[in-house]
Backbone as a ProteinNet text record, in pm:
[ID]
protein_1_A
[PRIMARY]
MLTGGLGTIATATTKDGITLLSSSTITSPQASDVQFDPAIARTPQGGIAVEWLQTTGNPQTSFNSWLAVALPGKAAFGRPVKLSDAAVNFPPAFEAYGNSDCYGIGDYTGLTTTRSGVAAAWPT
[TERTIARY]
427.4	382.1	233.9	161.1	21.6	-60.6	-59.4	-137.6	-240.1	-348.9	-452	-510.1	-500.7	-555.2	-467.8	-351.7	-262.7	-129.6	-86.3	40.8	156.3	243.8	359.9	481	596.6	719.8	811.1	868.8	959.4	1101.7	1192.2	1333.2	1417	1530.6	1623.2	1763.2	1833.2	1971.4	2053.8	2181.9	2271	2375.8	2391.1	2492	2561.1	2692.2	2771.4	2721.9	2680.3	2635.2	2494	2423.4	2286.3	2191.8	2090.8	1992.6	1882.2	1857.5	1753.7	1639.9	1519.8	1402.3	1315	1260.6	1167.1	1063.6	952.4	851	792.3	746.5	682.6	560.6	457.6	333.3	350.4	303.7	303.5	175.1	62.7	-66.9	-175.2	-282.3	-400.4	-512.8	-567.4	-674.8	-806.8	-903.6	-1038.8	-1084.2	-1178.6	-1222.5	-1265.1	-1329.2	-1379	-1278.1	-1167	-1069.1	-970.3	-915.3	-816.8	-694	-575.4	-449.9	-390.5	-331.6	-276.8	-172.1	-101.4	3	106.7	178	279.2	405.6	478	610.4	697.3	826.1	915.9	1045.6	1104	1232.6	1305.9	1436.3	1520.9	1525.9	1520	1537	1686.3	1726.1	1868.1	1938	1861.5	1918.3	1926.2	1871.9	1879.8	1751.1	1641.9	1512	1443.7	1317.7	1238.7	1109.6	1079.1	952.2	868.3	738.9	646	525.8	489.5	370.5	275.2	144.6	46.2	-83.5	-169.2	-304.3	-399	-506.2	-601.9	-741.9	-833.4	-972.4	-1029.6	-1136.4	-1199.2	-1343.9	-1368.4	-1504.7	-1568	-1695.4	-1770.4	-1893.2	-1919.2	-1849.1	-1711.6	-1626.2	-1488.5	-1480.8	-1523.9	-1527.3	-1423.4	-1348.6	-1246.5	-1127.6	-1016.9	-894.7	-815.1	-722.6	-625.4	-486.4	-386	-247	-196.1	-121.5	-69.4	80.8	148.7	293.1	320.8	411.2	457.9	609.2	677.5	823.3	868.5	965.6	1034.2	1170	1197.5	1324.5	1439	1562.9	1676.8	1685.8	1703.6	1719.6	1590.9	1477.9	1349.1	1278	1213.7	1142	999.2	948.1	809.1	800.6	691.6	664.5	590.1	612.6	538.8	396.1	315.6	175.4	168.4	83.3	69.6	17.5	62.7	22.1	-48.9	-166.6	-239	-173.4	-131.1	-66.2	-165.8	-274.5	-371.9	-457.8	-491.8	-576.4	-717.8	-769.1	-905.2	-909.8	-1009.2	-1025	-1050.8	-997.7	-1010.9	-1100.3	-1197.2	-1283	-1207.2	-1229.9	-1170.9	-1229.2	-1143.8	-1195.7	-1239.6	-1314.1	-1351.5	-1227.2	-1228.3	-1114	-1116.6	-999.9	-987.9	-886.8	-873.5	-775.9	-825.1	-737.9	-773.9	-884.1	-959.2	-1069.4	-1020.8	-1092.1	-1059.7	-954.7	-905.2	-802.6	-846.4	-912	-957.4	-893.2	-770.8	-705.7	-651.4	-634.8	-572.9	-674.8	-802.3	-907.6	-906.2	-842.5	-840.9	-741.4	-659.3	-562.6	-420.6	-399.4	-264.7	-180.5	-50.4	43.7	135.5	80	149.3	200.6	202.9	260.9	412.1	478.8	623.9	679.6	797.3	864.1	1013.2	1084.1	1227.7	1298.5	1421.5	1503.8	1557	1554	1615.2	1722.6	1791.3	1893.6	1835.9	1710.6	1654.2	1538	1499.1	1385.8	1346.1	1217	1166.5	1065.8	1049.4	948.6	851.7	721.8	618.2	536.8	487.5	396	280.6	159.8	41.2	-61.4	-152.7	-254	-362.9	-416.4	-528.8	-636.7
-892.9	-759.8	-764.2	-659.4	-651	-767.8	-784.4	-890.4	-831.2	-898.7	-854.3	-719.4	-680.5	-553.8	-434.6	-456.4	-346	-367	-270.8	-283.8	-254.8	-351.4	-336.2	-395.9	-339.6	-398.7	-424.9	-543.3	-580.9	-574.2	-524.7	-518	-581.1	-635.9	-695	-644.2	-602.1	-559.5	-628.3	-638.4	-699.1	-596.8	-581	-490.1	-560.7	-571.5	-637.4	-778.1	-850	-987.4	-1002.7	-890.9	-896	-856.9	-939.8	-909.9	-823.9	-710.8	-617.8	-623.3	-647.1	-653.2	-531.1	-475.9	-364.5	-373.9	-305.4	-301	-161.8	-122.9	7.2	-7.8	68.5	63	134.5	71.5	135.4	214.7	147.8	213.1	127.9	192	121.2	144.5	38.9	58	92.9	134.3	151	16.2	18.3	-104.1	-214.4	-178.8	-281	-318.2	-246.1	-271.4	-381.1	-447.5	-552.4	-517.1	-530.3	-506.9	-641.9	-650.2	-776.8	-753	-858.8	-858.2	-748.6	-747.7	-644.5	-668.6	-560.6	-565.6	-465	-492.2	-405.4	-385.8	-266.6	-238.2	-132.1	-134.4	-32	86.7	208.7	327	349.7	422.5	445	518.2	594.6	670.7	588.5	465.5	379	369.3	422	408.7	279.7	265.8	147.3	192.8	134	160.7	33.5	50.1	-62.5	-29.5	-123.3	-110.3	-222.3	-197.7	-301.1	-269.5	-369.6	-351.3	-345.2	-266.8	-251.5	-238.6	-318	-309.8	-172	-137.1	-6	-24.3	-12.4	-14.3	-150.6	-148.1	-270.2	-268	-363.4	-490.7	-473.7	-569.3	-561.3	-612	-528.4	-567.7	-494.7	-400.9	-326.8	-298.6	-253.9	-229.5	-115.3	-58.9	41	-6.4	53.6	28.7	148.2	119.8	222.7	206.6	315.3	315	400.9	354.7	433.7	419	524	524.1	566.5	494.2	534.6	588.6	713.2	774.7	711.1	720.6	660.6	708.6	614.1	647.2	680.4	678.3	709.3	579.9	580.7	462.6	459.1	572.8	580.3	597.8	546.7	564.6	694.6	757.5	876.9	841.5	942.6	922.8	840.1	735.7	653.9	736.4	699.4	765.2	662.8	699.3	608.5	614.3	498.9	491.6	481.1	410.2	388.2	512.3	537.8	652.6	637.3	515	486.9	342.3	311.2	174.4	80.7	-39	-140.5	-252.1	-296.4	-407.4	-538.7	-627	-759.7	-835.4	-895.6	-978.8	-1113.8	-1192	-1325.4	-1412.4	-1498.1	-1586.5	-1705.8	-1745	-1858.9	-1960.3	-1970.4	-2061.7	-2205.3	-2293.9	-2436.3	-2454.8	-2559.8	-2590.3	-2588.3	-2517.5	-2513.8	-2411.1	-2333.5	-2233.6	-2100.5	-2018.9	-1888.5	-1775.8	-1797.2	-1699.3	-1576.8	-1580	-1463.3	-1373.5	-1396.3	-1306.6	-1284.3	-1371.7	-1357.2	-1255.7	-1194.2	-1095	-1147.7	-1268.6	-1323.5	-1258.1	-1265	-1213.1	-1115.1	-1001	-913.8	-783	-766.2	-644	-657	-545.5	-547.1	-410.8	-409.3	-285.3	-308.9	-220	-236.5	-102.9	-108.6	10.4	58	189.4	250.5	348.7	412.4	509.2	631.5	665.8	787.7	763.2	638.3	609.4	464.4	440.2	304.2	304.4	189.7	171.7	64.4	93	1.2	-52.4	-175.2	-235.4	-297	-286.5	-344.7	-378.3	-472.3	-511.5	-405.3	-392.5	-299.9	-372.1
1366.8	1336.7	1302.7	1304.3	1264.3	1318.1	1449.1	1510.1	1604.8	1620.4	1712.2	1675	1546.8	1502.6	1533.6	1596	1631.5	1562.8	1480.4	1410.4	1504.3	1524.4	1611.2	1543.1	1571.7	1520.7	1639.7	1642.6	1750.5	1698.7	1782.4	1744.7	1855.2	1815.7	1911.9	1881.2	1983.5	1969	2077.3	2052.8	2151.3	2192.8	2322.7	2375.8	2490.9	2483.2	2586.7	2615.7	2509.9	2524.8	2576.7	2599.1	2649.4	2535.7	2510.9	2406.4	2465.6	2401.2	2444.6	2344.7	2392.2	2306.2	2331.4	2223.7	2238.8	2127.9	2146.5	2042.6	2037.9	1919.9	1905.5	1816	1847.6	1772.9	1639.7	1533.3	1402.3	1388.2	1407.1	1394	1456.9	1497.8	1546.6	1446.8	1386.9	1288.8	1357.3	1277	1327.7	1383.3	1474.9	1542.9	1446.2	1335.2	1243.1	1134.3	1123.8	1017.9	1057.5	955.1	974.9	892.6	950.8	880.3	841.7	719.1	673.4	565.2	526.4	422.9	443.5	555.9	578.4	496.6	470.7	408.8	484.2	495	571.2	493.6	504.7	439.7	520	510.4	572	477.7	531.6	447.6	425.9	320.8	295.4	410.2	488.6	599.4	728.2	727.4	844.8	923.6	873.1	938.8	897	935.6	902.3	836	720.9	651.6	655.6	681.8	686.9	600.3	514	429.5	467.1	458.7	486.6	414.1	404.4	351.9	470.4	456.4	566.2	509.7	564.8	520.1	552.6	481.3	500.8	543	671.6	722.7	729.6	760.9	780.2	689.7	602.8	594.8	528.1	553.9	504.4	361	266.9	126.2	42.2	101.7	27.3	117.8	56	132.4	69.4	148.2	103.3	141.1	78.5	114.2	195	301.2	391.5	410	450	475.4	597.9	683.6	797.5	805.1	851.6	858.1	998.2	1051.6	1173.9	1129.7	1161.5	1124	1201.9	1151.9	1220.6	1365.6	1455.6	1596.4	1669.8	1601.5	1664.3	1703.4	1818.5	1865.1	1813.3	1765	1720.9	1570.1	1512.3	1370.3	1349.3	1233.7	1196.1	1158.5	1134.1	1097	968.2	965	844.3	726.4	607.4	483.8	396.8	345	255.3	118.3	65.8	-64.7	-179.1	-157.9	-265.3	-286.8	-412.7	-447.1	-393	-395.5	-349.7	-302.1	-220.8	-173.6	-291	-280.6	-384.2	-330.9	-409.8	-368.9	-378.9	-281.1	-286.9	-405.5	-487.9	-597.4	-542.1	-620.5	-572.7	-557.4	-458.1	-432.4	-527.4	-576	-666.6	-615	-482.7	-425.1	-431.4	-391.3	-383.6	-279.9	-294.7	-203.5	-58.3	28.1	170.3	208.1	112.9	143.5	84.9	165.2	115.8	194	242.2	328.5	256.3	126.5	61.1	-6.9	12.6	-34.2	-184.8	-261.4	-405.4	-457.8	-371.4	-419.4	-417.4	-369.2	-365.9	-257.2	-274.6	-176.1	-248.6	-288.4	-381.5	-323	-191.7	-136.7	-138.1	-150.8	-151.3	-117.4	-58.7	-19.3	-31.7	-99.5	-115.8	-100.9	-58.1	-40.5	-175.3	-196.3	-315	-266.9	-358.2	-318.1	-247.8	-280.3	-223.1	-126.2	-103.7	-14.5	-23.9	-37.4	-55.9	-170.9	-233.5	-338.5	-291.3	-305.2	-257.6	-375	-357.7	-455.5	-378	-433.3	-369.3	-475.3	-443.4	-541.4	-555.3	-674.9	-698.2	-776.4
[MASK]
++++++++++++++++++++++++++++++++++++++++++++++++++++++++++++++++++++++++++++++++++++++++++++++++++++++++++++++++++++++++++++

């Protein structure tokens, strides 16, 4: 998912012993933006919710959290919704020497199913 700057989700189903693969676009970021740290959860109604972080503009010094939902039985995701109130600046990285892949924010995105929808968590 979220590879090459284009958010996509792949699904596989089996019918009569044949595996069917399909994919649908979640969102396309602005040309200079990067999407990362995705989380996925099933909605109580049987849809799919996807949350991710996305940089804001160039230079890539801040990010927002976004959410998109595909309703049950739908192949397409609805319009993404920004979860964060405002863009958050990346903090300095404190990883081990030679490993600066998490931008100092860790791996703190999360999405879980609740009785009435989904609950999301993201770093600020």
